[in-house]
Coordinates of C-alpha atoms in Angstrom, one line a residue:
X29 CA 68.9 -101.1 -72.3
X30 CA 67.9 -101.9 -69.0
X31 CA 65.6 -99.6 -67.7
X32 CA 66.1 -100.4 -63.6
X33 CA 69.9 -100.4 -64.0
X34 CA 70.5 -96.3 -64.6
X35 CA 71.9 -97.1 -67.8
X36 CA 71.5 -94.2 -70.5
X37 CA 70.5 -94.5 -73.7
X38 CA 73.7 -94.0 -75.9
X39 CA 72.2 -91.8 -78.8
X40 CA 73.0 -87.9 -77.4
X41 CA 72.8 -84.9 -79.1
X42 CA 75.1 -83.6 -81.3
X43 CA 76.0 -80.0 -80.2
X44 CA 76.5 -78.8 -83.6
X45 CA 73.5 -80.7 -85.2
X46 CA 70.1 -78.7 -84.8
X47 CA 68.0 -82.6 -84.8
X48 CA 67.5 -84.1 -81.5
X49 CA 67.2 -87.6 -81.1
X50 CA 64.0 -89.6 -81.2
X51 CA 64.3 -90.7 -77.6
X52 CA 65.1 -87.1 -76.3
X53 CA 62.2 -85.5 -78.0
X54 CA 60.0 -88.3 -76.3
X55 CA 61.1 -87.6 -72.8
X56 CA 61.0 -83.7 -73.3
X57 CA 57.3 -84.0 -75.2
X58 CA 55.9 -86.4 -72.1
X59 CA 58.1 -83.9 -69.4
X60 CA 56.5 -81.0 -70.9
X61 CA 53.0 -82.5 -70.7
X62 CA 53.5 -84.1 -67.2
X63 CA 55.2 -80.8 -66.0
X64 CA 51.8 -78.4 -67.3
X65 CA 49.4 -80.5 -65.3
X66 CA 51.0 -81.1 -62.3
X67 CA 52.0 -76.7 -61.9
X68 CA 48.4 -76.7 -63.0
X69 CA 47.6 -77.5 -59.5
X70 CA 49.4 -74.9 -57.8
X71 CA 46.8 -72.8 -58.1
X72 CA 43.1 -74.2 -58.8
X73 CA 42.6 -74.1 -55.1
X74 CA 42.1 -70.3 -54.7
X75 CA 38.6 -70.2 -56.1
X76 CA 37.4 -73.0 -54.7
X77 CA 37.8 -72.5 -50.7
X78 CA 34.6 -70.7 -50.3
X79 CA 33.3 -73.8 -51.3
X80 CA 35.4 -76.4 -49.2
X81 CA 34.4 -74.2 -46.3
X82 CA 30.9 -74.8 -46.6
X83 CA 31.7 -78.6 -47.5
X84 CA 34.1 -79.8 -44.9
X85 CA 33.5 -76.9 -42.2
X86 CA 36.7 -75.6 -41.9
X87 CA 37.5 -71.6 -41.4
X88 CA 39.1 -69.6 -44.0
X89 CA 42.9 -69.5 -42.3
X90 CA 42.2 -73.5 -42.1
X91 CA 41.0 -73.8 -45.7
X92 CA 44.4 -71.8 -46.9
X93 CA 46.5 -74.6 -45.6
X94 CA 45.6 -76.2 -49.2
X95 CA 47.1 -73.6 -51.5
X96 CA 50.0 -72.8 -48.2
X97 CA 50.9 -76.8 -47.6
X98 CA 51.6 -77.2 -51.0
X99 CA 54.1 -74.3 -51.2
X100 CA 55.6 -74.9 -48.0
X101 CA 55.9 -78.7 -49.8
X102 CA 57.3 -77.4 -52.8
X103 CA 59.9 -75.2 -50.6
X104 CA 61.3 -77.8 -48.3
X105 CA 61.8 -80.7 -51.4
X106 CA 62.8 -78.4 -54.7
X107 CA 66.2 -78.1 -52.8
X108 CA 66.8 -81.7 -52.7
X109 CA 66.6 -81.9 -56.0
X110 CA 70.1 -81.1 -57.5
X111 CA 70.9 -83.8 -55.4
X112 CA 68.5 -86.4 -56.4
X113 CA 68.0 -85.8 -60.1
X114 CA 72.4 -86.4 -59.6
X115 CA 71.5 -89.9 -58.0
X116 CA 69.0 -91.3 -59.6
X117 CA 67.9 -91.9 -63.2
X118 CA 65.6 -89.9 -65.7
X119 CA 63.0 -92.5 -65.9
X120 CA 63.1 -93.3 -62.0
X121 CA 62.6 -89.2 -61.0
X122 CA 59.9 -89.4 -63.3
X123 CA 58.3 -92.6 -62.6
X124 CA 58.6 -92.0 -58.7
X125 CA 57.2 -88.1 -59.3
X126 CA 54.2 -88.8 -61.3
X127 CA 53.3 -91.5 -59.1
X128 CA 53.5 -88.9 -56.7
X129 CA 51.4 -86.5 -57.9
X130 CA 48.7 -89.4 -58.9
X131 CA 48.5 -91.2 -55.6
X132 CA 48.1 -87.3 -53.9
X133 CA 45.1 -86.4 -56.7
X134 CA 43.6 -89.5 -55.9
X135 CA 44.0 -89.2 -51.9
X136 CA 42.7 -85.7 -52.6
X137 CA 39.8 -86.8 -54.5
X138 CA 38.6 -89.2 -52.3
X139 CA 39.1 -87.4 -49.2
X140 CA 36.5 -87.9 -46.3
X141 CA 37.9 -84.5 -44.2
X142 CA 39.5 -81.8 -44.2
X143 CA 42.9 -83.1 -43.1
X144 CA 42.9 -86.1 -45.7
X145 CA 42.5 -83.2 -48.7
X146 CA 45.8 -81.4 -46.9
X147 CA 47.6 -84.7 -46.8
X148 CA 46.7 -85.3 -50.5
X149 CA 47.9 -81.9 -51.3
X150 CA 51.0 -82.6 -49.7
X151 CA 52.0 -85.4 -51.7
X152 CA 50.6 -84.0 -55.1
X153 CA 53.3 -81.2 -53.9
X154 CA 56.3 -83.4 -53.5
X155 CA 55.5 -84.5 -57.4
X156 CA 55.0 -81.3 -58.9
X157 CA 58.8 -79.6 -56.7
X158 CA 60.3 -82.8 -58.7
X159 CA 58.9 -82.4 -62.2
X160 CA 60.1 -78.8 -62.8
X161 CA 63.8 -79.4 -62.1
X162 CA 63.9 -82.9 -64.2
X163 CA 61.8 -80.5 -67.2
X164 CA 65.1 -77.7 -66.6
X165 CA 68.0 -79.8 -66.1
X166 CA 67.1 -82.4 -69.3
X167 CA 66.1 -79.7 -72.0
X168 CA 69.7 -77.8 -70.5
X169 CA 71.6 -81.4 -70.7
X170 CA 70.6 -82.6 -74.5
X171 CA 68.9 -80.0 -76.1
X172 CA 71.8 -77.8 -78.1
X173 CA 72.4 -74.1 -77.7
X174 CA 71.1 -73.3 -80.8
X175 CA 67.5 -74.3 -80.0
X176 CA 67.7 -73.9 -75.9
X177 CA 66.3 -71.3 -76.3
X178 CA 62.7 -72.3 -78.4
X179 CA 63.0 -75.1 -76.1
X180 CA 63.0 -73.2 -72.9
X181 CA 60.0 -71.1 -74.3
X182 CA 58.1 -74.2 -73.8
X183 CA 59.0 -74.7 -70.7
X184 CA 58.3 -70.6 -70.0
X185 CA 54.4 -72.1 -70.9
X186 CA 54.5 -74.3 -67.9
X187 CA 55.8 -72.6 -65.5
X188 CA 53.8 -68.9 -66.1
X189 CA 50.6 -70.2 -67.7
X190 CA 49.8 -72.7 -66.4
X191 CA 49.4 -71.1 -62.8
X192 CA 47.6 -68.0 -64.9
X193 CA 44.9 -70.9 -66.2
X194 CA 44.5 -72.3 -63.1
X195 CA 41.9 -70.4 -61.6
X196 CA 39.8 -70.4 -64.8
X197 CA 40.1 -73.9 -64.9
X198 CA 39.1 -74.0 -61.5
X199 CA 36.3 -71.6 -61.9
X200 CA 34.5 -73.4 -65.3
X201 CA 34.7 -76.9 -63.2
X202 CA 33.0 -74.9 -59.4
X203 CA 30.0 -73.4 -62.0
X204 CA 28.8 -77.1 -62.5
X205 CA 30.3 -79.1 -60.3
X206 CA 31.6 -80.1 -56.9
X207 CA 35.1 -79.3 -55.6
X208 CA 36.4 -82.9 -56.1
X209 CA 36.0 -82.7 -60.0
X210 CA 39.5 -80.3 -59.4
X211 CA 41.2 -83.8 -59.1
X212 CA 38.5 -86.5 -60.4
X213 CA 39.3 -84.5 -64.1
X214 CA 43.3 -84.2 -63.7
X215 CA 43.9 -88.1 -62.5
X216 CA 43.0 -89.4 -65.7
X217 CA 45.8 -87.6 -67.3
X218 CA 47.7 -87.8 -64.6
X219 CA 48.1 -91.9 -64.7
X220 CA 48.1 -91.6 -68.8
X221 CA 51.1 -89.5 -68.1
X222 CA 52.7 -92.2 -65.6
X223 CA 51.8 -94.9 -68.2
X224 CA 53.4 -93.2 -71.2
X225 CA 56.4 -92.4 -69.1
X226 CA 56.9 -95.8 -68.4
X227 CA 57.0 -97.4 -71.8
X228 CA 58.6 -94.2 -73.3
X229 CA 60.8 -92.5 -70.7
X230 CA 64.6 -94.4 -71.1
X231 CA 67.6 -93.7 -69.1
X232 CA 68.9 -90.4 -70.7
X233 CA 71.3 -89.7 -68.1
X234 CA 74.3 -91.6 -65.7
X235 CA 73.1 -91.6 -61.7
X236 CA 76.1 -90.9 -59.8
X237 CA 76.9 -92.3 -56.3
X238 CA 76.4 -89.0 -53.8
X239 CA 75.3 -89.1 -50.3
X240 CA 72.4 -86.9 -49.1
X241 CA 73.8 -84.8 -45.9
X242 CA 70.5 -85.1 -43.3
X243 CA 71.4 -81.6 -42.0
X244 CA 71.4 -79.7 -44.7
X245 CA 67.9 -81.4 -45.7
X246 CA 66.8 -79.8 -41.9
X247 CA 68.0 -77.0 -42.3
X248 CA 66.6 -76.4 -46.0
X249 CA 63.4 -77.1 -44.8
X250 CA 64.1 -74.6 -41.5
X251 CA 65.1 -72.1 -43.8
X252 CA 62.6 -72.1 -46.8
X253 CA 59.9 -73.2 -45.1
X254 CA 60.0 -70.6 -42.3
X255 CA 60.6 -68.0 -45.0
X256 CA 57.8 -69.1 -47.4
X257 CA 55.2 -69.4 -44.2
X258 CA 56.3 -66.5 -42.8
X259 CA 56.1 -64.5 -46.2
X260 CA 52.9 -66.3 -46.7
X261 CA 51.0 -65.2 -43.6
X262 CA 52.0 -61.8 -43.9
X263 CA 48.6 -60.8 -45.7
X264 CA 46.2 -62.8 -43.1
X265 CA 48.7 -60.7 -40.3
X266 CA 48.0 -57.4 -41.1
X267 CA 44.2 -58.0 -41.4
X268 CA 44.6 -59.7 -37.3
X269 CA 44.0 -63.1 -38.5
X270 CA 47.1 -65.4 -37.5
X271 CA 48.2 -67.7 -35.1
X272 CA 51.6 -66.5 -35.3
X273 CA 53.2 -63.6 -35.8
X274 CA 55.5 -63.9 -38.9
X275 CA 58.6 -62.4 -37.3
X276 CA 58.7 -65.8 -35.7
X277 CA 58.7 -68.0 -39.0
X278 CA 60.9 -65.6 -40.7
X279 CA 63.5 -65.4 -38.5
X280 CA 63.7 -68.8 -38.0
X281 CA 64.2 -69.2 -41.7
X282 CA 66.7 -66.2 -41.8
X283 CA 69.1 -68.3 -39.5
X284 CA 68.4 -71.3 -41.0
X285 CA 69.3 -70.1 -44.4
X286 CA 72.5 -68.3 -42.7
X287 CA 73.4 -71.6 -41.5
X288 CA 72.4 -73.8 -44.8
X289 CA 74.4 -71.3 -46.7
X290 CA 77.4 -72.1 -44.5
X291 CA 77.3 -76.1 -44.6
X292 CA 76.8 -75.9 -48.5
X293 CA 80.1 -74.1 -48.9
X294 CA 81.8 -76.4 -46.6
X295 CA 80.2 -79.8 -48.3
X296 CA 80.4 -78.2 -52.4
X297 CA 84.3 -78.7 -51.5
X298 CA 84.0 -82.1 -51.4
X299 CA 81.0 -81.9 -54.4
X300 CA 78.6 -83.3 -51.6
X301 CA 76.3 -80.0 -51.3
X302 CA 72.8 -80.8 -51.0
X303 CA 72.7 -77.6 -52.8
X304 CA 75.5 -76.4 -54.9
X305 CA 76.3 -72.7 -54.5
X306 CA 78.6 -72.2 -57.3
X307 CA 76.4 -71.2 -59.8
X308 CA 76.1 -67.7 -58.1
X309 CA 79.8 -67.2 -59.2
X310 CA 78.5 -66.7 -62.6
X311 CA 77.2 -63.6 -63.4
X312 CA 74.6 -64.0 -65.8
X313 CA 73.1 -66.2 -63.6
X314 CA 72.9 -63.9 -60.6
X315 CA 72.1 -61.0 -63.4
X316 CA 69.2 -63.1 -64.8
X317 CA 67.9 -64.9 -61.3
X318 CA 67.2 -61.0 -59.8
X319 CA 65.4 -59.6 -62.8
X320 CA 63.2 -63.4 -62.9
X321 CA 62.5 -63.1 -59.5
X322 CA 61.1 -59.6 -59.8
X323 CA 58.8 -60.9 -62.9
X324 CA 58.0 -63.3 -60.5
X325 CA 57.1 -61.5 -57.6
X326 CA 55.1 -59.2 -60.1
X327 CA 53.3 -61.9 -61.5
X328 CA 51.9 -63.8 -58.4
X329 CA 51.2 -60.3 -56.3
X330 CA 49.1 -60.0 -59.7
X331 CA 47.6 -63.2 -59.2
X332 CA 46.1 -62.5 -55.9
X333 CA 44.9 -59.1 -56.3
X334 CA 43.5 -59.0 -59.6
X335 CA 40.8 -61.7 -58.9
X336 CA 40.4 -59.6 -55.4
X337 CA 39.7 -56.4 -57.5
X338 CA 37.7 -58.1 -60.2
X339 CA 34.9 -59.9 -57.2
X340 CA 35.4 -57.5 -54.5
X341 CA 35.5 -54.2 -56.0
X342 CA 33.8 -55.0 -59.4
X343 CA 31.4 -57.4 -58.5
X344 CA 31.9 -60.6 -60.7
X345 CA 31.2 -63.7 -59.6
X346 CA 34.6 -66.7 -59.3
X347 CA 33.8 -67.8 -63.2
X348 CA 33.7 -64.4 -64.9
X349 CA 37.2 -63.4 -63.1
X350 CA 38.9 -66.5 -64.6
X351 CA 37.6 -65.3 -67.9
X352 CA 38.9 -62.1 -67.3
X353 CA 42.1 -63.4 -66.8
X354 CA 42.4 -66.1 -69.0
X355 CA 43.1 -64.1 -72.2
X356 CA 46.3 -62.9 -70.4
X357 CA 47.1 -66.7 -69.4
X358 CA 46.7 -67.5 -73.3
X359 CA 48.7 -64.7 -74.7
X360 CA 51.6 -65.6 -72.5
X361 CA 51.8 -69.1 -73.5
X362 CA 51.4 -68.4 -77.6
X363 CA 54.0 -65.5 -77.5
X364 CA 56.6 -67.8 -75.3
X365 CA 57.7 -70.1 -78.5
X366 CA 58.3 -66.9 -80.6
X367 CA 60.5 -65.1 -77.9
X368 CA 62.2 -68.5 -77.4
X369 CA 62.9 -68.5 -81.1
X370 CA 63.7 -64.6 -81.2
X371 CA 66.5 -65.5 -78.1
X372 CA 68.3 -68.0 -80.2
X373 CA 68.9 -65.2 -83.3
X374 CA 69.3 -62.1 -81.2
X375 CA 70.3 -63.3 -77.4
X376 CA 68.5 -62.0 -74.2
X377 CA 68.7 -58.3 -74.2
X378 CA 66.6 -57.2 -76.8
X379 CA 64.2 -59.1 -75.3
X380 CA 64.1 -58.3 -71.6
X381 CA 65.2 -54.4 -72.1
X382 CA 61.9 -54.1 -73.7
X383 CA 60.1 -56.6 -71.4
X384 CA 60.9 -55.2 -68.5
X385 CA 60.0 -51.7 -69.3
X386 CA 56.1 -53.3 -70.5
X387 CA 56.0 -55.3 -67.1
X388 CA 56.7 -51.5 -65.3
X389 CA 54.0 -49.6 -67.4
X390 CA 51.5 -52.5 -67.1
X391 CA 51.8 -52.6 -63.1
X392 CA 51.0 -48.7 -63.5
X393 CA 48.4 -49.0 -65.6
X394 CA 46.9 -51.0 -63.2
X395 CA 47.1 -48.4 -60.5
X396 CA 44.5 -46.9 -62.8
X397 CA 41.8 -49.1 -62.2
X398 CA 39.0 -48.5 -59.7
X399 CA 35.6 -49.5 -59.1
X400 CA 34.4 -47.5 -62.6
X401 CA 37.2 -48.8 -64.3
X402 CA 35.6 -50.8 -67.4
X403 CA 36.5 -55.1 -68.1
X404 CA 38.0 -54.8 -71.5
X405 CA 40.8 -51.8 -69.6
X406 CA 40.8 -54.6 -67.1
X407 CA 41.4 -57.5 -69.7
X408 CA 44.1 -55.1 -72.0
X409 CA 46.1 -54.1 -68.5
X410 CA 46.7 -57.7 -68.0
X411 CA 47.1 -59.0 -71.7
X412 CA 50.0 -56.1 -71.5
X413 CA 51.5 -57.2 -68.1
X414 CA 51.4 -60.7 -69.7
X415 CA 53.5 -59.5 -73.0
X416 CA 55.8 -58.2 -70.8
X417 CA 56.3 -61.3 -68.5
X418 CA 56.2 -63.1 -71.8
X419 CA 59.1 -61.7 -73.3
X420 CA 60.9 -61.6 -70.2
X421 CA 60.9 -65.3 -68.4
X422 CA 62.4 -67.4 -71.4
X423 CA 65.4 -65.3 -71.9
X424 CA 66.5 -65.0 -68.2
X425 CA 65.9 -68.8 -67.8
X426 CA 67.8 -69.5 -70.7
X427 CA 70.5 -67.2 -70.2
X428 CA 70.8 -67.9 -66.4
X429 CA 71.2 -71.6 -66.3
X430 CA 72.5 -71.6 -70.2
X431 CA 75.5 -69.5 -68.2
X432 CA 76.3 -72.6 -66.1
X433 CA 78.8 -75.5 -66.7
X434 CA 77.1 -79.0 -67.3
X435 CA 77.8 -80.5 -63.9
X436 CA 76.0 -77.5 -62.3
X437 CA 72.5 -77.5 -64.5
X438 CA 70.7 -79.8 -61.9
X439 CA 71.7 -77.2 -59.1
X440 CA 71.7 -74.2 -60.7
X441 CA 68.1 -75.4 -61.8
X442 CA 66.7 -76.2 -58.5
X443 CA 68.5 -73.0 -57.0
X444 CA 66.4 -71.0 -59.9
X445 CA 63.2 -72.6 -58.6
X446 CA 63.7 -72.3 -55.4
X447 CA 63.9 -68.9 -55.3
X448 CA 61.1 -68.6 -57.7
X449 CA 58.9 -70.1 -54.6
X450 CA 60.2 -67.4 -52.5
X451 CA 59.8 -64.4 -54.8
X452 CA 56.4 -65.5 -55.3
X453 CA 55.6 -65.5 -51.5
X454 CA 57.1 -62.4 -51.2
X455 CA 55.5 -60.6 -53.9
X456 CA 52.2 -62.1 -53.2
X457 CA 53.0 -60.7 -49.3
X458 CA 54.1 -57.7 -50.3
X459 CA 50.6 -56.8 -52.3
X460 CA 48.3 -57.9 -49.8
X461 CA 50.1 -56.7 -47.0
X462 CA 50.2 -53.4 -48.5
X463 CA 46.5 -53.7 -49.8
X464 CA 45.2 -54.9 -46.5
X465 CA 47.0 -51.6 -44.6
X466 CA 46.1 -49.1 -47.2
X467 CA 42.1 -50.4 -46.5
X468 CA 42.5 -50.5 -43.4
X469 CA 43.4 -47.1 -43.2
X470 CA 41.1 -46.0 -45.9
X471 CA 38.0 -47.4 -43.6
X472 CA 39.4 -45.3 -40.9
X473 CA 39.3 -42.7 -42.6
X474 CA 35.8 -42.8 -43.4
X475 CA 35.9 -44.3 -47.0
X476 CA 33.0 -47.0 -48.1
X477 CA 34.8 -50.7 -48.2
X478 CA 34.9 -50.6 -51.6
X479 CA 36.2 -47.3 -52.0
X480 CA 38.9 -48.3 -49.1
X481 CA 39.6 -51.6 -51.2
X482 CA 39.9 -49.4 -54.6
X483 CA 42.2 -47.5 -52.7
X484 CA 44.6 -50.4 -51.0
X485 CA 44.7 -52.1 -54.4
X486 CA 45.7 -49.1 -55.9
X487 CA 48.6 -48.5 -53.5
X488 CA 49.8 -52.0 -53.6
X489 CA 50.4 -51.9 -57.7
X490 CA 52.0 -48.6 -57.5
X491 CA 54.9 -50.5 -55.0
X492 CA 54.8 -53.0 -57.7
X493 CA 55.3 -50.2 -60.7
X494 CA 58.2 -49.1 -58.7
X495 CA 60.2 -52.8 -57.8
X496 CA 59.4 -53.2 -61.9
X497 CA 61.8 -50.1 -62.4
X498 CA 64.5 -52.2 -60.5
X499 CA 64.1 -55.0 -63.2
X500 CA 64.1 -52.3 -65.7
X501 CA 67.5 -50.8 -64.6
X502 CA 69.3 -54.4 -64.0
X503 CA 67.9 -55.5 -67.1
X504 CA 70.6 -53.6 -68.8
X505 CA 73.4 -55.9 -66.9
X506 CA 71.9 -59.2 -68.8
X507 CA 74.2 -60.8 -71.8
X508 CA 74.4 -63.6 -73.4
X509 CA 76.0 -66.5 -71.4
X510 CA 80.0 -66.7 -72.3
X511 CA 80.5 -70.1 -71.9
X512 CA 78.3 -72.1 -73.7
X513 CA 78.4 -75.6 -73.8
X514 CA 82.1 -77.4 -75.5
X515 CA 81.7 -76.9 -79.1
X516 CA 79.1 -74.7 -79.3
X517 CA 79.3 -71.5 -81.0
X518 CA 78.2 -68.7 -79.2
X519 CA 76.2 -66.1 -81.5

């Protein structure tokens, strides 16, 4: 085989045989590993801007720009990924992705300034927005129906937990060390990764010849990246902190999408979309992507307030809130393989029904907690709100892009992530925004901070109880995809 040339490897998987082939459970294991540690990285930045303030004497709304450059990154390239994982081999997306995400740890890690670090973050972004549609679309592509969904469990770990770890990781390496140890200890595994993947990773797949249309590419990033900004800088807005209001970015991005949306369905006649639209045509997908992107929203609104709660209002200091929420991170990623199993006997309802109602009573427990509220209600609130989330994520992946025809997994999977940028913008803008107004009204009032920040937490995870009741209900719309793959049986 030559590896340059595009040319697949010509072992495949067998629908009907449960065994996957030596070469696809190399790619998948190395995908897997590659994929944890680059999403890892999404979101070790959080806890450690107090710090790069002091170090590099930058303001907060300048120090953000690391955690909201690297999802304004992720928003304008995920997109363009139908497209290029279409065009250009297995072992090139990876090759190219990973070096990526090194050469941006390393530029990150060595960075003499402030804008340096943002530039490094940048290109660690444009790895990781490639990583997770290659992980999708090649477990989707050779991995058979009848253990998709185990498969896609794994994948669930990556894409939940890792994010959930990330400030603990980030908070055990700040205790004893400086900032730059966030990327001095992930390069290593990081050019392992590369290294592996180039010996081990073979041409599973045959690039096709398809043209990338430069104005959908502007107005992708137009419309994503004005909506994720805009979403994003909705918090920092209603506490009077922002350089721009974010009508602006998110009407920009409204049009934009308006106008993306348009060219798509012109180009997908021709099958030149940058982005192909047809997997909304399928049900289960739209069923499945509106109940994910609710989990979704839920989860990263949780992922901001919690650790706002846990320092502000309780007191701890940046490591003991990653403890806090690590055991929630863990019990996510050990029940994922089990409910990934439990989908390929029983399908996705008797999964999500359930999973969806825990998500809902979890976001209302949490409207319990104040500033008497013990740690262990604390940690069991958020070990159940993980259960739920747990149960919930493999099955809708599965189910949603399983739904799809097999030219369509690379779009429908970069369509699925996509929006899972934007639902966690929006739910993360939602919370505070809410928060932020509900204190700000509480101090009015004559309330102590803490009491006033009690309070807006409070009203913020009561919303989020109430959107969970809308996964709850269109839960009962999801079923097991109808067309599964040619020759497999569907159970």
């Amino acid at each position: 085989m030559t590896a340059d040339t595009g040319t697949p490897v010509q072992k495949t998987a067998d629908p009907q045989d449960d065994a996957l082939p030596r070469e696809i459970k190399i790619v998948i294991g190395l995908l897997l590993v590659a994929t944890f540690v680059v999403v890892l990285n999404e979101t070790i930045m959080g806890v450690a801007l107090p710090q790069l303030m002091g170090d590099l004497a930058v303001s907060a709304s300048t120090a953000q720009w690391l955690t909201t450059g690297f999802l304004l990154t992720m928003a304008v390239v995920i997109p363009t990924t139908g497209l290029i994982l279409k065009r250009f081999s297995t072992r090139s997306v990876f090759i190219a992705a990973m070096s990526l995400f090194s050469a941006g740890t390393l530029l990150a890690a060595l960075a003499p300034g402030f804008p340096v670090l943002l530039v490094g973050r940048v290109v660690q972004a444009s790895g990781t927005a490639i990583m997770i549609p290659l992980l999708i679309t090649t477990v989707l592509t050779f991995v058979p129906e009848s253990r998709r969904g185990r498969t896609m469990g794994l994948i669930s770990i990556v894409i939940a937990v890792a994010p959930a770890v990330g400030p603990t990781f980030s908070g055990l390496i700040l205790s004893a060390l400086s900032w730059r140890w966030l990327f001095l200890i992930v390069l290593p595994i990081a050019l392992v990764a590369l290294a592996l993947g180039a010996v081990f990773v073979k041409n599973i797949t045959t690039p096709q010849a398809v043209r990338f249309d430069l104005v959908s590419i502007v107005l992708s990033a137009l419309a994503f990246g004005g909506l994720i900004y805009g979403l994003s800088s909705i918090g920092e807005s209603a506490s009077g902190h922002t350089p721009v209001n974010p009508a602006v970015p998110i009407a920009v991005g409204v049009v934009a999408l308006a106008l993306f949306v348009w060219r798509q369905l012109l180009l997908q006649r021709t099958d030149s979309a940058l982005l192909d639209l047809r997997p909304f045509k399928q049900r289960s997908f739209v069923v499945g992507i509106i109940v994910l992107l609710v989990a979704m929203g839920a989860l990263f609104g949780t992922l901001i307030l919690l650790p706002i709660y846990l320092q502000d209002v309780q007191g701890l200091t940046t490591l003991q809130t990653g403890l806090m929420l690590l055991p929630g991170g863990l019990v996510m990623g050990l029940t994922a393989p089990f409910v990934g199993r439990a989908f390929d006997k029983v399908g996705p309802r008797p999964l999500v029904i359930p999973g969806t109602m825990v998500v809902a009573l979890a976001l209302a427990g949490m409207t319990l907690l104040d500033e008497t509220s013990g740690r262990p209600l604390v940690v069991a609130v958020h070990v159940v709100l993980s259960m739920g989330l747990g149960l919930v994520m493999t099955p809708l992946m599965t189910s949603a892009l399983g739904s799809l025809d097999k030219a369509l997994y690379s779009h429908g999977s970069a369509v699925l992530n996509t929006l899972q940028q934007l639902a966690g913008a929006a739910g993360t803008a939602l919370f505070v925004a809410i928060m932020t107004t509900k204190t700000t009204s509480g101090v009015e009032d004559g309330l102590a901070p803490v009491d006033a920040l009690a309070s807006g937490i409070h009203a913020a995870f009561l919303v989020g109880a109430g959107l969970a009741l809308v996964a709850v209900a269109a839960s009962f719309l999801v079923r097991r995809p109808k067309n599964a793959p040619a020759g497999v049986p569907v159970h």
